[in-house]
Every structure is written in C-alpha cells, then in structure tokens.
mmCIF file of C-alpha atoms in Angstrom:
data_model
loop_
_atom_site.group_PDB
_atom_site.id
_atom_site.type_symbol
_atom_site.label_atom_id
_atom_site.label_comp_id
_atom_site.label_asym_id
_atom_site.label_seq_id
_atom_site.Cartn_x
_atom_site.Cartn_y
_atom_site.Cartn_z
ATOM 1 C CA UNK A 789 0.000 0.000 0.000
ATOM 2 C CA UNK A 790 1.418 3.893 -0.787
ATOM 3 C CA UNK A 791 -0.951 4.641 1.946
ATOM 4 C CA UNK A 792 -1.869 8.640 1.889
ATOM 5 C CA UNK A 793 -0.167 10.495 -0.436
ATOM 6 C CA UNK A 794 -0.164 14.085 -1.549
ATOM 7 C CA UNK A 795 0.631 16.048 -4.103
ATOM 8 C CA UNK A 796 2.276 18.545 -5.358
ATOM 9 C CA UNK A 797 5.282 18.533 -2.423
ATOM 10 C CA UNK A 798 6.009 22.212 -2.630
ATOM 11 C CA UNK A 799 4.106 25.066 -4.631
ATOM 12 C CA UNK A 800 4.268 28.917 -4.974
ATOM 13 C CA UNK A 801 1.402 31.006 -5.951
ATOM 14 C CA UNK A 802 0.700 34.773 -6.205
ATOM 15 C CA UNK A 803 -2.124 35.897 -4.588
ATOM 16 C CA UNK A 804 -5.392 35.347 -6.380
ATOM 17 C CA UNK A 805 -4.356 32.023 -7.675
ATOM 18 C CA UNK A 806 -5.938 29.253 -7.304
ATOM 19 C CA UNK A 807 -5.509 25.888 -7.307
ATOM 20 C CA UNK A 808 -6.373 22.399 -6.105
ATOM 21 C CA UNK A 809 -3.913 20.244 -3.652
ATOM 22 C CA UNK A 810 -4.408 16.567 -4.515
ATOM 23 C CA UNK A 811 -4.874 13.655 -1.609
ATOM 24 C CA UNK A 812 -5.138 10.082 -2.551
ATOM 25 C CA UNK A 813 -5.753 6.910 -0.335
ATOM 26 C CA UNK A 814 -5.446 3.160 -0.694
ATOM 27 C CA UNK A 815 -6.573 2.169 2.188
ATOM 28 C CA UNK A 816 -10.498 2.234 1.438
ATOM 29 C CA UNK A 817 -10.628 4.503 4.545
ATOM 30 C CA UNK A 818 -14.368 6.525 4.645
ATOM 31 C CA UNK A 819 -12.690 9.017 6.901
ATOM 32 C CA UNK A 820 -10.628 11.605 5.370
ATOM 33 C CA UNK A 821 -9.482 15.222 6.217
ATOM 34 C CA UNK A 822 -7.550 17.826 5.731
ATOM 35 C CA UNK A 823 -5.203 20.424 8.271
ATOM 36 C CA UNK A 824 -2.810 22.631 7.890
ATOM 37 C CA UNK A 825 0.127 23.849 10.068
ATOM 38 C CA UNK A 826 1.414 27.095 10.790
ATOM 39 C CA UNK A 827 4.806 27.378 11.635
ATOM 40 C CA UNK A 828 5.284 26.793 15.646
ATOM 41 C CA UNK A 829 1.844 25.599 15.687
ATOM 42 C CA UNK A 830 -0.034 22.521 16.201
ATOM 43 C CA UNK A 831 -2.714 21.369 13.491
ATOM 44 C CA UNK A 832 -6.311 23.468 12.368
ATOM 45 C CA UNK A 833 -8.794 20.916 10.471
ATOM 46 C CA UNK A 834 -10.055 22.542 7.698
ATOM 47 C CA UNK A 835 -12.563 19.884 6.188
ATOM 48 C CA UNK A 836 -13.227 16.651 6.301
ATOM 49 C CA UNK A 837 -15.322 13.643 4.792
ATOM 50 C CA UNK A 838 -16.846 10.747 6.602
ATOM 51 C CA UNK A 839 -17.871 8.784 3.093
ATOM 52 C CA UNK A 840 -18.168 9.355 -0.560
ATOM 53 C CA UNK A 841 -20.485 12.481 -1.739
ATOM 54 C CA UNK A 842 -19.706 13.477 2.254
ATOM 55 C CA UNK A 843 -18.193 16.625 3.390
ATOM 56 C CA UNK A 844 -18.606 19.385 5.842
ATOM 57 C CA UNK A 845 -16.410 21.809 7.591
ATOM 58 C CA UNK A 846 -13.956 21.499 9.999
ATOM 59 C CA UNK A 847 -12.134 24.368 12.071
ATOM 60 C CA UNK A 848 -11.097 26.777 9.588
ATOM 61 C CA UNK A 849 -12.953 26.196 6.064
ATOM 62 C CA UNK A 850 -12.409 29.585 4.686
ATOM 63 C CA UNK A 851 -11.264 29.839 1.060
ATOM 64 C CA UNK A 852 -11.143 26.507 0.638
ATOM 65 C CA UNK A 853 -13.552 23.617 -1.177
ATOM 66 C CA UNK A 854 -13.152 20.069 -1.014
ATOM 67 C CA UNK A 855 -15.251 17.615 -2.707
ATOM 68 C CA UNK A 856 -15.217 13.681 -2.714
ATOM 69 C CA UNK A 857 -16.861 12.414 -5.833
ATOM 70 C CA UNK A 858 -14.819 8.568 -4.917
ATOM 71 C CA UNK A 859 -13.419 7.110 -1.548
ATOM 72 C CA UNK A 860 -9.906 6.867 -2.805
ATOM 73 C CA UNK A 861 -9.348 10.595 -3.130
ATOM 74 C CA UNK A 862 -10.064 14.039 -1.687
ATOM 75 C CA UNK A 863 -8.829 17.131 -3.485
ATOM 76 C CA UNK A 864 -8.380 20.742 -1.599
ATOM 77 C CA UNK A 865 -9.288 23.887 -3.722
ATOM 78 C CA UNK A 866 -7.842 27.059 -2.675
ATOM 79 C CA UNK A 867 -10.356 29.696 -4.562
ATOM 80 C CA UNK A 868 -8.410 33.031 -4.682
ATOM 81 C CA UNK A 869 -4.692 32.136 -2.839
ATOM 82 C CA UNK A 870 -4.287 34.879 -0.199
ATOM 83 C CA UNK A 871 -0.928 34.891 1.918
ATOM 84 C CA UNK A 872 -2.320 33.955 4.687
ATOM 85 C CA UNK A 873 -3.177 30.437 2.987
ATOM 86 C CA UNK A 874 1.109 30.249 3.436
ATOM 87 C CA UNK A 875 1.120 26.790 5.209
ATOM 88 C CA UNK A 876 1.473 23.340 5.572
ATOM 89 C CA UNK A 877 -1.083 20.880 4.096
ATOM 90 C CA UNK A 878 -1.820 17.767 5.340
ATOM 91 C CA UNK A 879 -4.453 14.827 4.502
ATOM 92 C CA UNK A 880 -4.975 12.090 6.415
ATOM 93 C CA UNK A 881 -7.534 9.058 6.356
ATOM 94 C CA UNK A 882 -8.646 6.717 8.432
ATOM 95 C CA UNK A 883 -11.299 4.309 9.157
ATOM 96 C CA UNK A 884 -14.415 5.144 10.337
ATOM 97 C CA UNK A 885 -15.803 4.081 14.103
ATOM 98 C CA UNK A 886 -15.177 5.599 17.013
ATOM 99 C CA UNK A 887 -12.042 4.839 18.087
ATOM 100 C CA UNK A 888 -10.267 4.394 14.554
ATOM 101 C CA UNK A 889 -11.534 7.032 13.291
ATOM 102 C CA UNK A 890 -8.785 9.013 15.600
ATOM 103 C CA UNK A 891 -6.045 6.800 14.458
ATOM 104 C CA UNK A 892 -5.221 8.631 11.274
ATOM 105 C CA UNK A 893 -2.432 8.191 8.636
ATOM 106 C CA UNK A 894 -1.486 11.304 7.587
ATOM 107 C CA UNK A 895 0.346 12.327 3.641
ATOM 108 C CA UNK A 896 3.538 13.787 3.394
ATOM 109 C CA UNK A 897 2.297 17.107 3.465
ATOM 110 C CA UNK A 898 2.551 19.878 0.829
ATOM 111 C CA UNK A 899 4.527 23.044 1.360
ATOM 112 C CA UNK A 900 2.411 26.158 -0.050
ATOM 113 C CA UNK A 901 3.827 29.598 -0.040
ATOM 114 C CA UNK A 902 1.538 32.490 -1.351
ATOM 115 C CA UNK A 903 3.394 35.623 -2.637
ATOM 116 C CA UNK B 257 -10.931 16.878 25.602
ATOM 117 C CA UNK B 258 -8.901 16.550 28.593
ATOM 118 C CA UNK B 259 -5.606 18.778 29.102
ATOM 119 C CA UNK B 260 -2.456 17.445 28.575
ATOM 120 C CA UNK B 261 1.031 18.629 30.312
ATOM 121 C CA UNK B 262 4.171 16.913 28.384
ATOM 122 C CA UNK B 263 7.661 18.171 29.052
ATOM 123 C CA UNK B 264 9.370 20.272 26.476
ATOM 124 C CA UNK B 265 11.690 18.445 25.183
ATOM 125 C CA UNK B 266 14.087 15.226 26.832
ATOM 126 C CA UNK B 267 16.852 13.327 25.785
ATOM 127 C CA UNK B 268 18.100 9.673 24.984
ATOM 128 C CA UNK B 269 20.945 7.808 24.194
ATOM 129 C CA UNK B 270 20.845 5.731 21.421
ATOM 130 C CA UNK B 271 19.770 1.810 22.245
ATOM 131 C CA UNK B 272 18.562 3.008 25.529
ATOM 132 C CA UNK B 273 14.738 3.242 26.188
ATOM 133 C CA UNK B 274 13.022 6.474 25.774
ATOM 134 C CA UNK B 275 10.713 7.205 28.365
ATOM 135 C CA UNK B 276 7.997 10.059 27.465
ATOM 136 C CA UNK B 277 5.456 11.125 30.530
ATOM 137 C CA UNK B 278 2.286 12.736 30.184
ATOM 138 C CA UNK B 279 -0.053 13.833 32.680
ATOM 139 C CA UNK B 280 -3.641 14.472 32.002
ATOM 140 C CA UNK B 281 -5.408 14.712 35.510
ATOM 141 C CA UNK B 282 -8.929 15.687 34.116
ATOM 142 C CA UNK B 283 -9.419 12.490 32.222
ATOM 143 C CA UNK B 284 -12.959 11.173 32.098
ATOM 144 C CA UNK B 285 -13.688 7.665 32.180
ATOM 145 C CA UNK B 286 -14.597 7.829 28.310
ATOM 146 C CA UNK B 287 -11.420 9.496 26.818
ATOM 147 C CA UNK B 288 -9.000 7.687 25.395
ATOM 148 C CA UNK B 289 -5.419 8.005 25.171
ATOM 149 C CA UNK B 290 -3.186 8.785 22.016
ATOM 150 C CA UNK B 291 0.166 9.161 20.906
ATOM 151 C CA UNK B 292 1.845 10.430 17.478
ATOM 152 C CA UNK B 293 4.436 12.065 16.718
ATOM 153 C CA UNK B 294 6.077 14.000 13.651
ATOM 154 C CA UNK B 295 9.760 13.685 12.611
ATOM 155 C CA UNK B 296 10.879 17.311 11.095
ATOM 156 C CA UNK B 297 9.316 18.272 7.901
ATOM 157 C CA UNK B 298 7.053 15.105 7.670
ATOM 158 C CA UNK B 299 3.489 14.539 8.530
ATOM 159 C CA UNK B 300 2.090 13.268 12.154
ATOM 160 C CA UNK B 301 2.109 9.322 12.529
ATOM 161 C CA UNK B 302 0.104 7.650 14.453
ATOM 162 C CA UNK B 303 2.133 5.100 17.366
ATOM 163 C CA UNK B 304 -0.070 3.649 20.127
ATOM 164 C CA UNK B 305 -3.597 4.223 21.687
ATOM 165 C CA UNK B 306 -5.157 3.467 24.882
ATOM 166 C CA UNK B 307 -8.398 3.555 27.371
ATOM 167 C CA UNK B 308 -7.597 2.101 30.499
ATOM 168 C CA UNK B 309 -5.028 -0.760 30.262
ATOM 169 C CA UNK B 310 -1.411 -0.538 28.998
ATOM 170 C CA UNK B 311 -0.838 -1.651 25.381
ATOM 171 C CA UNK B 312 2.193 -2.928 23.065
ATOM 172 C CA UNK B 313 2.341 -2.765 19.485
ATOM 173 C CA UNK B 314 5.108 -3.063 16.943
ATOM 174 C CA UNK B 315 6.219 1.049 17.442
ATOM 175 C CA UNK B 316 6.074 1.537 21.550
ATOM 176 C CA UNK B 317 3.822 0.479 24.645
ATOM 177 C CA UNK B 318 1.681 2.492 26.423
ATOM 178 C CA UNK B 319 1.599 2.298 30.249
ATOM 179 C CA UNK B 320 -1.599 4.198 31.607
ATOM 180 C CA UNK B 321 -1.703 4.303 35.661
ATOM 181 C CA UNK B 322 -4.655 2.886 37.281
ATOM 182 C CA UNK B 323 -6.061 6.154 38.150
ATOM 183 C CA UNK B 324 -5.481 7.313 34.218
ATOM 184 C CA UNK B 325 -4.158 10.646 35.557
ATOM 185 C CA UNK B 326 -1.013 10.150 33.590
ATOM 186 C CA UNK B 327 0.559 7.698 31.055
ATOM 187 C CA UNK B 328 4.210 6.765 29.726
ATOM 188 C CA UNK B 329 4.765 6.282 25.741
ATOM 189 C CA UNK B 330 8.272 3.547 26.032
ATOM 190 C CA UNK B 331 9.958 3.128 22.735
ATOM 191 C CA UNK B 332 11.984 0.321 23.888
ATOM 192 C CA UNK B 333 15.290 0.698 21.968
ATOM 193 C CA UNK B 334 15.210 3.915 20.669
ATOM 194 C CA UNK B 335 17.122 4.687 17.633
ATOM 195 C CA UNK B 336 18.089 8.005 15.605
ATOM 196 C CA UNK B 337 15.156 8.052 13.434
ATOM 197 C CA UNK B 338 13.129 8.200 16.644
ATOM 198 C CA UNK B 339 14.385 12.027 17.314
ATOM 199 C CA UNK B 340 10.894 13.497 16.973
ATOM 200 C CA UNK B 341 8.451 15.827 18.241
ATOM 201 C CA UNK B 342 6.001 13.587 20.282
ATOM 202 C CA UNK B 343 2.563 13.862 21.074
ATOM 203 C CA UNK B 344 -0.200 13.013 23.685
ATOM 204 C CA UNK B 345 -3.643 13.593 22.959
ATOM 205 C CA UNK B 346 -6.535 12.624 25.257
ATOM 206 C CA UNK B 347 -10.150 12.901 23.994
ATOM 207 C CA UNK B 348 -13.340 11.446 23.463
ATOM 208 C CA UNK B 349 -13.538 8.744 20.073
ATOM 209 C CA UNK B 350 -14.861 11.530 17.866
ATOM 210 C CA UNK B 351 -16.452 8.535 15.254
ATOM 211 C CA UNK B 352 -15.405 11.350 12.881
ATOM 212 C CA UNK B 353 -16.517 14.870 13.767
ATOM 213 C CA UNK B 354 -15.584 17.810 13.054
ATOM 214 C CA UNK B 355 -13.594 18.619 15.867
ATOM 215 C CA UNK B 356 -9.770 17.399 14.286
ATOM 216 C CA UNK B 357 -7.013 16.078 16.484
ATOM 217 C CA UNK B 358 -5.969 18.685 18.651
ATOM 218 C CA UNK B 359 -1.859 18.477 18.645
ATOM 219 C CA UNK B 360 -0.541 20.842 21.111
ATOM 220 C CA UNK B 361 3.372 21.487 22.133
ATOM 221 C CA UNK B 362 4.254 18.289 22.564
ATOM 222 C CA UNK B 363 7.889 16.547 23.384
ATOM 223 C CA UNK B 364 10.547 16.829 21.239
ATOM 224 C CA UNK B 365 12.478 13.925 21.504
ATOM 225 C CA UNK B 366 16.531 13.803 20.985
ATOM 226 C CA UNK B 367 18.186 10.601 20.486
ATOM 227 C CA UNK B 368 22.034 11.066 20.719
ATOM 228 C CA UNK B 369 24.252 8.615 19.141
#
C-alpha cells in the first residue's frame, strides 16, 4: 500500500491564484481530512469527509472547497490564494468508528507559499 | 478533551529506552489516550492508543496508571530516526466529527548517538 499520499510537495502562488492540492488513499478509509500547520503551531482541520459524496467543515474552512466524488481521493481547492493560505497541508484518512476514526495516517504534506 | 502537560523536550541515548510522561489529571472515564508524533518536515504518525489498560504494538507500549491521571509512551530501543516531536492527545472517540485532532506542544524527543 502507498498509503496517503499528496501532491504537489512544494508550490508557490501569487495571490489570487488558485488551485487544487491533490490527496489520494489506498486504504479504502471513509474518513478523510484535511489540516494545515502554521509554523510553531499545532494542526487546524479545515474539512473533512466521513464517506463518498460526504463533506462538511472542519475548524477553519475559509477559502477553501473540497469535494469527494470517490473514496480513494479528496482534493483541496484554494479559490483566490491569499498569503495567509502560506502553510502546511496535510491529509490524512482513516477508518471510520469511534475509536479508529482518531487513528489517522497522515500524507507527506505539501509546502504552499503564497506571494 | 482533557488537558495534557508533556515536558518540552528530553533526551536519549541511542539503544537506551526512551521514556515520554504525560499527565492528564482531568481524564474522564470515556477518553482515550493517544500518541503520534512527527519527525521534522514530515506529517504526524500515528504510534499507540489506549483507554484504560497498557498496550504494546510493533512502534512503543503504552503504560496508563490505574487512576489514568497520567501515562508513559516507552519506545523500547530507541534509535536516531526516533528524534521526533512527540505527542499526547486525550479525547473522546470523535467517530469522525468535526472537531480534528488537537496536537498541542508536545515533546521533542533527541536521540544522541
């Protein structure tokens, strides 16, 4: 299994941009999500999807879209790149009950910087 | 979720076992336990979970004292790819809501050769 995997690794935008941050699991995990990490900071959710045709909000949603049109994957779409959208992005999946559902696998990450 | 109170950072020699503490003295009887961790510039991995009695798996055990106030993460031989930033998180199985994990300072972990 790749398990979670993410790409692009690294991308620079100018502000106004958009784009769309791929996340792909083989792992047939219903639970996916997506955070991203400040520097010196711990992790914000920003959505996440508990199935197929699934998604709501997490903690910080704003100028951002996800969809989930299959279980395997679970793009990110920033709308209009801002510089505060500078971050860390990670996806992670897991399985979903109560307990495993909080034992995720996480991607690499990908390293956005927004001029 | 409970509060969590993890030293700052520790070191370990090499081979030895690394022995991480955490106290979380609000625990209710429903939250459980968690560990990850994140080595530099990677994402968070998932080690070892636990509700009320200690656990091994292939990564670590988890020792959890009988009043679950506090709880040990043991990485039994610990090696340089172990130098990490480690992470206790106590909280209720969330069955996938919309409140994420909630890492906060965490451990960072030196092994030295």
């Amino acid at each position: 299994n790749a398990g979670v995997t993410q790409t692009p690794k690294f991308q620079v935008l100018k502000t106004g941009q958009s784009m769309t941050l791929q996340c792909a699991q083989d792992m047939n995990h219903e639970y996916m999500s997506w955070y991203r990490q400040d520097p010196g900071m711990g992790l914000r959710l920003i959505h996440y999807s508990v199935g197929a045709g699934i998604t709501d909000q997490g903690e910080v949603p704003n100028g951002y879209n996800v969809s989930r049109s299959t279980t395997e994957d679970f793009p990110l779409r920033l709308l209009s790149a801002a510089p505060s959208q500078t971050s860390v992005y990670f996806c992670a999946s897991s399985l979903r009950d109560s307990v495993s559902t909080d034992t995720q696998y996480f991607g690499p990450g990908t390293r956005l910087t927004v001029l | 979720d409970a509060k969590t109170t993890q030293p700052t950072s520790m070191d370990c020699a090499e081979g030895r076992a690394a022995n991480l503490p955490c106290n979380h003295s609000t625990i209710s009887g429903n939250e459980y336990v968690y560990w990850y961790r994140q080595i530099h510039s990677q994402g968070p991995q998932y080690i070892i979970h636990g509700l009320k009695n200690n656990e091994t798996n292939e990564m670590a055990s988890l020792i959890i004292t009988e009043d679950r106030k506090s709880s040990t993460l043991i990485l039994p031989h610990a090696t340089l790819r172990d130098t990490a930033v480690y992470y206790c998180i106590v909280r209720v199985a969330s069955g996938g809501g919309a409140d994420g994990l909630t890492f906060g300072k965490g451990t960072h972990l030196i092994i030295q050769p």
